[in-house]
mmCIF file of C-alpha atoms and ligand atoms in Angstrom:
data_model
loop_
_atom_site.group_PDB
_atom_site.id
_atom_site.type_symbol
_atom_site.label_atom_id
_atom_site.label_comp_id
_atom_site.label_asym_id
_atom_site.label_seq_id
_atom_site.Cartn_x
_atom_site.Cartn_y
_atom_site.Cartn_z
ATOM 1 C CA MET A 11 20.353 14.798 51.022
ATOM 2 C CA ARG A 12 22.740 12.447 51.751
ATOM 3 C CA LYS A 13 22.112 9.903 54.202
ATOM 4 C CA ILE A 14 25.351 8.992 57.176
ATOM 5 C CA ASN A 15 26.671 6.222 56.933
ATOM 6 C CA ILE A 16 29.293 4.510 59.826
ATOM 7 C CA SER A 17 31.364 1.709 58.620
ATOM 8 C CA GLY A 18 33.621 -0.529 60.601
ATOM 9 C CA ASN A 19 36.432 -1.694 58.837
ATOM 10 C CA TRP A 20 37.717 -4.589 61.035
ATOM 11 C CA LYS A 21 41.121 -5.505 59.074
ATOM 12 C CA LEU A 22 42.186 -8.173 60.272
ATOM 13 C CA ASN A 23 40.359 -9.373 62.878
ATOM 14 C CA LYS A 24 38.068 -11.768 65.016
ATOM 15 C CA THR A 25 37.896 -15.402 63.575
ATOM 16 C CA ALA A 26 33.850 -16.484 62.381
ATOM 17 C CA SER A 27 32.491 -17.550 65.949
ATOM 18 C CA GLU A 28 34.089 -14.311 67.107
ATOM 19 C CA THR A 29 31.914 -12.214 64.597
ATOM 20 C CA LYS A 30 29.140 -13.745 65.274
ATOM 21 C CA ALA A 31 29.451 -12.928 68.949
ATOM 22 C CA LEU A 32 30.119 -9.705 68.035
ATOM 23 C CA LEU A 33 27.297 -8.973 65.367
ATOM 24 C CA VAL A 34 24.518 -10.714 67.493
ATOM 25 C CA GLU A 35 25.460 -8.008 70.143
ATOM 26 C CA LEU A 36 25.368 -5.338 67.501
ATOM 27 C CA LYS A 37 22.920 -6.023 65.984
ATOM 28 C CA ASP A 38 20.732 -5.402 69.381
ATOM 29 C CA ALA A 39 22.914 -2.114 70.051
ATOM 30 C CA VAL A 40 21.871 -0.292 66.613
ATOM 31 C CA ALA A 41 18.565 -1.554 66.195
ATOM 32 C CA THR A 42 16.993 1.507 66.828
ATOM 33 C CA ALA A 43 18.849 3.583 64.581
ATOM 34 C CA GLN A 44 16.697 4.805 61.533
ATOM 35 C CA LYS A 45 18.661 7.446 59.655
ATOM 36 C CA THR A 46 22.293 5.873 59.358
ATOM 37 C CA GLU A 47 23.597 3.900 57.099
ATOM 38 C CA ILE A 48 25.484 1.166 58.807
ATOM 39 C CA VAL A 49 28.331 -1.136 56.577
ATOM 40 C CA ILE A 50 30.338 -4.081 58.691
ATOM 41 C CA CYS A 51 33.182 -5.332 57.111
ATOM 42 C CA PRO A 52 34.843 -9.026 58.764
ATOM 43 C CA THR A 53 37.573 -11.101 57.688
ATOM 44 C CA PHE A 54 37.100 -12.775 54.087
ATOM 45 C CA VAL A 55 35.635 -15.757 55.870
ATOM 46 C CA SER A 56 33.907 -15.141 58.077
ATOM 47 C CA LEU A 57 31.426 -13.087 55.483
ATOM 48 C CA SER A 58 29.094 -15.731 55.036
ATOM 49 C CA VAL A 59 27.742 -16.330 58.697
ATOM 50 C CA ALA A 60 27.639 -12.793 58.876
ATOM 51 C CA GLY A 61 25.587 -12.556 55.646
ATOM 52 C CA GLU A 62 23.594 -15.464 57.634
ATOM 53 C CA ILE A 63 23.111 -13.083 61.184
ATOM 54 C CA LEU A 64 22.413 -9.602 59.239
ATOM 55 C CA GLN A 65 19.732 -10.778 57.297
ATOM 56 C CA GLY A 66 16.508 -8.479 58.535
ATOM 57 C CA SER A 67 18.430 -5.855 60.478
ATOM 58 C CA ASN A 68 20.025 -2.517 59.731
ATOM 59 C CA ILE A 69 23.563 -4.188 58.835
ATOM 60 C CA LYS A 70 24.626 -3.797 55.413
ATOM 61 C CA LEU A 71 27.386 -6.367 54.517
ATOM 62 C CA GLY A 72 30.762 -5.319 52.879
ATOM 63 C CA ALA A 73 34.394 -6.605 52.070
ATOM 64 C CA GLN A 74 37.775 -5.509 52.807
ATOM 65 C CA ASN A 75 38.793 -6.107 50.159
ATOM 66 C CA LEU A 76 38.354 -7.658 46.097
ATOM 67 C CA PHE A 77 39.614 -9.193 43.135
ATOM 68 C CA TRP A 78 39.222 -7.361 39.244
ATOM 69 C CA GLN A 79 38.747 -10.697 37.414
ATOM 70 C CA GLU A 80 35.347 -13.030 37.955
ATOM 71 C CA SER A 81 37.406 -16.609 38.332
ATOM 72 C CA GLY A 82 40.095 -18.783 37.205
ATOM 73 C CA ALA A 83 43.743 -18.924 37.719
ATOM 74 C CA PHE A 84 44.415 -16.653 40.309
ATOM 75 C CA THR A 85 45.098 -18.033 44.111
ATOM 76 C CA GLY A 86 44.269 -16.852 46.980
ATOM 77 C CA GLU A 87 41.523 -13.635 45.206
ATOM 78 C CA ILE A 88 37.776 -13.208 45.927
ATOM 79 C CA SER A 89 35.644 -11.791 43.125
ATOM 80 C CA ALA A 90 32.715 -8.888 43.301
ATOM 81 C CA THR A 91 30.026 -12.681 42.646
ATOM 82 C CA GLN A 92 31.673 -14.386 45.504
ATOM 83 C CA LEU A 93 31.574 -11.480 47.922
ATOM 84 C CA LYS A 94 27.709 -10.224 46.841
ATOM 85 C CA ASP A 95 26.907 -14.117 47.283
ATOM 86 C CA VAL A 96 27.637 -14.171 50.745
ATOM 87 C CA GLY A 97 25.359 -11.233 50.815
ATOM 88 C CA CYS A 98 28.191 -8.375 50.202
ATOM 89 C CA GLU A 99 26.275 -4.519 49.221
ATOM 90 C CA TYR A 100 28.869 -3.193 49.637
ATOM 91 C CA VAL A 101 33.412 -3.596 49.402
ATOM 92 C CA ILE A 102 36.017 -1.151 50.898
ATOM 93 C CA ILE A 103 39.109 -0.808 48.382
ATOM 94 C CA GLY A 104 42.548 1.219 48.377
ATOM 95 C CA HIS A 105 42.152 1.265 52.204
ATOM 96 C CA SER A 106 45.891 2.797 53.231
ATOM 97 C CA GLU A 107 47.018 -0.895 54.762
ATOM 98 C CA ARG A 108 46.888 -2.307 50.786
ATOM 99 C CA ARG A 109 48.611 0.893 49.394
ATOM 100 C CA GLN A 110 51.504 0.715 52.347
ATOM 101 C CA TYR A 111 51.976 -3.605 53.094
ATOM 102 C CA PHE A 112 49.986 -4.784 49.954
ATOM 103 C CA HIS A 113 51.781 -2.425 46.664
ATOM 104 C CA GLU A 114 47.885 -1.649 45.545
ATOM 105 C CA SER A 115 48.296 1.403 43.771
ATOM 106 C CA ASP A 116 46.039 3.813 42.135
ATOM 107 C CA SER A 117 45.881 1.736 39.281
ATOM 108 C CA THR A 118 44.876 -0.941 41.130
ATOM 109 C CA VAL A 119 42.360 0.896 42.621
ATOM 110 C CA ASN A 120 40.860 1.741 39.724
ATOM 111 C CA LYS A 121 40.204 -1.947 38.073
ATOM 112 C CA ARG A 122 38.713 -2.854 41.800
ATOM 113 C CA LEU A 123 36.193 -0.240 41.725
ATOM 114 C CA ILE A 124 35.161 -0.604 38.140
ATOM 115 C CA ALA A 125 34.952 -4.364 38.410
ATOM 116 C CA ALA A 126 32.945 -3.471 41.924
ATOM 117 C CA LEU A 127 30.479 -1.159 39.868
ATOM 118 C CA ASN A 128 30.542 -3.588 37.263
ATOM 119 C CA ALA A 129 28.689 -6.263 39.519
ATOM 120 C CA GLU A 130 27.042 -3.528 41.290
ATOM 121 C CA LEU A 131 29.135 -3.775 44.892
ATOM 122 C CA LEU A 132 28.663 0.175 46.729
ATOM 123 C CA PRO A 133 32.559 1.038 47.320
ATOM 124 C CA ILE A 134 34.477 3.373 49.712
ATOM 125 C CA VAL A 135 36.893 4.284 48.102
ATOM 126 C CA CYS A 136 40.345 5.290 50.222
ATOM 127 C CA ILE A 137 42.221 7.749 49.608
ATOM 128 C CA GLY A 138 44.444 9.983 52.491
ATOM 129 C CA GLU A 139 47.841 11.411 53.199
ATOM 130 C CA THR A 140 50.105 9.987 54.659
ATOM 131 C CA LEU A 141 52.145 12.891 57.972
ATOM 132 C CA GLU A 142 55.575 13.039 55.603
ATOM 133 C CA GLN A 143 53.212 14.533 53.145
ATOM 134 C CA ARG A 144 50.970 16.428 55.019
ATOM 135 C CA GLU A 145 54.308 17.841 56.810
ATOM 136 C CA SER A 146 55.848 18.995 53.304
ATOM 137 C CA GLU A 147 52.463 20.270 51.797
ATOM 138 C CA GLU A 148 51.166 17.863 49.755
ATOM 139 C CA THR A 149 48.171 17.426 51.006
ATOM 140 C CA PHE A 150 45.867 18.401 48.533
ATOM 141 C CA SER A 151 48.061 17.124 45.813
ATOM 142 C CA VAL A 152 47.969 13.791 46.844
ATOM 143 C CA ILE A 153 44.139 13.916 47.309
ATOM 144 C CA GLU A 154 44.268 15.165 43.937
ATOM 145 C CA SER A 155 46.276 12.122 41.565
ATOM 146 C CA GLN A 156 44.903 9.634 44.165
ATOM 147 C CA LEU A 157 41.068 10.529 43.242
ATOM 148 C CA GLU A 158 42.507 11.045 39.333
ATOM 149 C CA GLY A 159 43.775 8.278 39.782
ATOM 150 C CA ALA A 160 41.299 5.914 41.660
ATOM 151 C CA LEU A 161 38.838 7.491 39.235
ATOM 152 C CA ALA A 162 39.806 7.426 35.918
ATOM 153 C CA GLU A 163 37.387 6.506 33.312
ATOM 154 C CA VAL A 164 34.524 5.806 35.820
ATOM 155 C CA PRO A 165 31.026 7.154 34.137
ATOM 156 C CA GLU A 166 29.325 9.875 35.791
ATOM 157 C CA ALA A 167 26.247 7.091 35.837
ATOM 158 C CA ALA A 168 28.350 5.597 38.367
ATOM 159 C CA MET A 169 29.044 7.968 40.526
ATOM 160 C CA SER A 170 26.203 7.659 42.852
ATOM 161 C CA GLN A 171 26.605 4.314 43.296
ATOM 162 C CA ILE A 172 30.721 5.323 45.057
ATOM 163 C CA ALA A 173 31.858 6.163 48.088
ATOM 164 C CA LEU A 174 34.327 8.342 49.361
ATOM 165 C CA ALA A 175 36.173 7.685 52.431
ATOM 166 C CA TYR A 176 39.520 10.799 53.445
ATOM 167 C CA GLU A 177 41.245 8.215 55.937
ATOM 168 C CA PRO A 178 44.815 10.405 56.924
ATOM 169 C CA VAL A 179 47.833 7.819 57.114
ATOM 170 C CA TRP A 180 48.824 9.544 60.187
ATOM 171 C CA ALA A 181 45.146 9.903 61.780
ATOM 172 C CA ILE A 182 44.795 5.572 61.226
ATOM 173 C CA GLY A 183 45.287 3.315 64.580
ATOM 174 C CA THR A 184 47.303 5.977 66.304
ATOM 175 C CA GLY A 185 44.552 7.647 68.523
ATOM 176 C CA ARG A 186 45.517 10.732 66.771
ATOM 177 C CA THR A 187 42.547 11.995 65.052
ATOM 178 C CA ALA A 188 42.496 14.878 62.276
ATOM 179 C CA THR A 189 40.454 18.115 63.924
ATOM 180 C CA PRO A 190 37.203 18.018 62.653
ATOM 181 C CA GLU A 191 38.134 21.592 60.674
ATOM 182 C CA GLN A 192 41.709 19.774 59.306
ATOM 183 C CA ALA A 193 38.909 16.794 58.982
ATOM 184 C CA GLU A 194 36.486 19.308 57.049
ATOM 185 C CA ASP A 195 39.287 21.548 54.736
ATOM 186 C CA VAL A 196 40.208 17.869 53.148
ATOM 187 C CA HIS A 197 36.228 16.798 52.168
ATOM 188 C CA ARG A 198 35.521 19.518 51.138
ATOM 189 C CA PHE A 199 38.063 19.270 48.739
ATOM 190 C CA ILE A 200 37.714 15.824 47.575
ATOM 191 C CA ARG A 201 33.831 17.469 47.043
ATOM 192 C CA ARG A 202 35.276 20.992 44.798
ATOM 193 C CA LYS A 203 37.470 18.419 42.881
ATOM 194 C CA ILE A 204 34.417 15.542 41.945
ATOM 195 C CA GLN A 205 32.943 18.937 41.180
ATOM 196 C CA SER A 206 35.520 20.295 38.358
ATOM 197 C CA LEU A 207 35.211 15.852 37.410
ATOM 198 C CA TYR A 208 31.255 15.176 37.369
ATOM 199 C CA SER A 209 29.661 17.940 38.283
ATOM 200 C CA GLU A 210 27.588 20.092 40.795
ATOM 201 C CA GLN A 211 24.817 17.196 40.552
ATOM 202 C CA ILE A 212 27.437 14.184 41.093
ATOM 203 C CA SER A 213 29.856 16.858 44.106
ATOM 204 C CA ALA A 214 26.454 17.007 45.629
ATOM 205 C CA ASN A 215 25.026 13.718 45.849
ATOM 206 C CA LEU A 216 28.163 12.365 46.905
ATOM 207 C CA ILE A 217 29.090 10.259 50.592
ATOM 208 C CA ILE A 218 32.295 11.323 51.819
ATOM 209 C CA GLN A 219 33.216 9.071 54.581
ATOM 210 C CA TYR A 220 35.868 10.497 57.554
ATOM 211 C CA GLY A 221 38.249 7.880 59.152
ATOM 212 C CA GLY A 222 40.998 7.486 61.304
ATOM 213 C CA SER A 223 40.622 7.201 65.101
ATOM 214 C CA VAL A 224 37.049 7.665 64.710
ATOM 215 C CA LYS A 225 35.574 7.161 68.972
ATOM 216 C CA PRO A 226 31.626 8.301 70.292
ATOM 217 C CA ALA A 227 33.795 10.658 72.112
ATOM 218 C CA ASN A 228 34.920 12.615 69.044
ATOM 219 C CA ALA A 229 32.784 11.124 66.202
ATOM 220 C CA PHE A 230 29.733 13.930 66.714
ATOM 221 C CA ASP A 231 32.079 17.106 66.063
ATOM 222 C CA LEU A 232 33.043 15.178 62.876
ATOM 223 C CA LEU A 233 29.499 14.807 61.280
ATOM 224 C CA LYS A 234 28.171 17.643 62.344
ATOM 225 C CA GLN A 235 30.754 19.226 59.313
ATOM 226 C CA PRO A 236 28.691 20.173 56.231
ATOM 227 C CA ASP A 237 31.253 18.008 54.089
ATOM 228 C CA ILE A 238 31.249 14.648 56.288
ATOM 229 C CA ASP A 239 28.833 12.429 56.065
ATOM 230 C CA GLY A 240 30.164 9.451 58.436
ATOM 231 C CA ALA A 241 32.840 8.250 59.322
ATOM 232 C CA LEU A 242 35.038 4.547 58.220
ATOM 233 C CA VAL A 243 35.935 2.909 61.571
ATOM 234 C CA GLY A 244 38.555 0.672 62.552
ATOM 235 C CA GLY A 245 39.196 -0.173 66.405
ATOM 236 C CA ALA A 246 35.839 1.276 67.690
ATOM 237 C CA SER A 247 34.070 -0.810 65.379
ATOM 238 C CA LEU A 248 35.257 -3.893 67.005
ATOM 239 C CA ASP A 249 33.042 -2.942 70.158
ATOM 240 C CA ALA A 250 29.241 -3.451 70.343
ATOM 241 C CA ASP A 251 29.184 -0.663 72.723
ATOM 242 C CA SER A 252 31.744 2.201 71.067
ATOM 243 C CA PHE A 253 30.514 1.418 67.436
ATOM 244 C CA ALA A 254 27.088 2.188 68.356
ATOM 245 C CA GLY A 255 28.872 5.344 70.438
ATOM 246 C CA ILE A 256 29.263 6.205 66.715
ATOM 247 C CA VAL A 257 25.876 5.002 64.817
ATOM 248 C CA ASP A 258 24.548 7.456 68.153
ATOM 249 C CA ALA A 259 26.613 10.313 67.170
ATOM 250 C CA ALA A 260 25.030 9.838 63.256
ATOM 251 C CA GLU A 261 21.335 9.907 64.348
ATOM 252 C CA LYS A 262 21.632 13.450 66.067
ATOM 253 C CA ILE A 263 22.940 14.925 62.916
ATOM 254 C CA GLU A 264 20.135 17.209 62.228
ATOM 255 C CA GLY A 265 18.513 16.735 58.322
HETATM 256 P P1 13P B 319 40.537 3.159 63.246
HETATM 257 O O1 13P B 319 39.701 3.989 63.416
HETATM 258 O O2 13P B 319 41.609 2.472 64.812
HETATM 259 O O3 13P B 319 42.443 4.695 63.531
HETATM 260 O O4 13P B 319 41.227 2.915 61.624
HETATM 261 C C1 13P B 319 40.361 3.489 61.002
HETATM 262 C C2 13P B 319 40.223 3.321 59.785
HETATM 263 O O5 13P B 319 41.555 2.329 59.117
HETATM 264 C C3 13P B 319 39.356 2.208 58.685
HETATM 265 O O6 13P B 319 39.262 2.188 58.072
#
């Protein structure tokens, strides 16, 4: 049985002291959740304080990116070991904002993924098409090549550590959510592709989260789709009540 994963991607929001305050609220708001894997990904500079606050809670800590080298002359970069040291269990890789604004490619996503796996971090690898690609009916081919590129040389044994997040770029921060059917279509496609790249068992156990304007009001209908196993939440994760509302929706999913 796949455990629903609700992850909050805080992007470039909140100072360290604001992080502290929001996490204190959030811990309380989701304290009774039992079935859901809950992850919060604050900015790098807040990870340390977040790690201390989240100790002993049901919220796991994640980072928004990592670099593939362990150490050395790479000004401005952060390694997997540094993330582990401050209590991170998860790391988001290949978010569309990284691809769009910071020139990430499938090949750099792959290097980051391998580094995360080697450090035993749990990667959430993001894929998704732009509006232009959707309108020109390239969604499935884009998803296919992003998957092949990101997962190059990733052995079957590592696949149980990885979650994927389908985030259609046109639904991120726009208030325009994919309908549950649109999202499910792509999630089903991803699961089939993973089956052909690996095996039925790997694909059946793979967590595929949906991201793009997820809110308490639409979370349940998205999460009850058979191939949607969680959410990667941006805006709505910055408010304790709305994030808790999404977690509540996850707790109500049967199974
Ligand atoms: P929004 O929930 O703000 O649309 O952001 C989604 C996202 O990019 C999560 O990684």
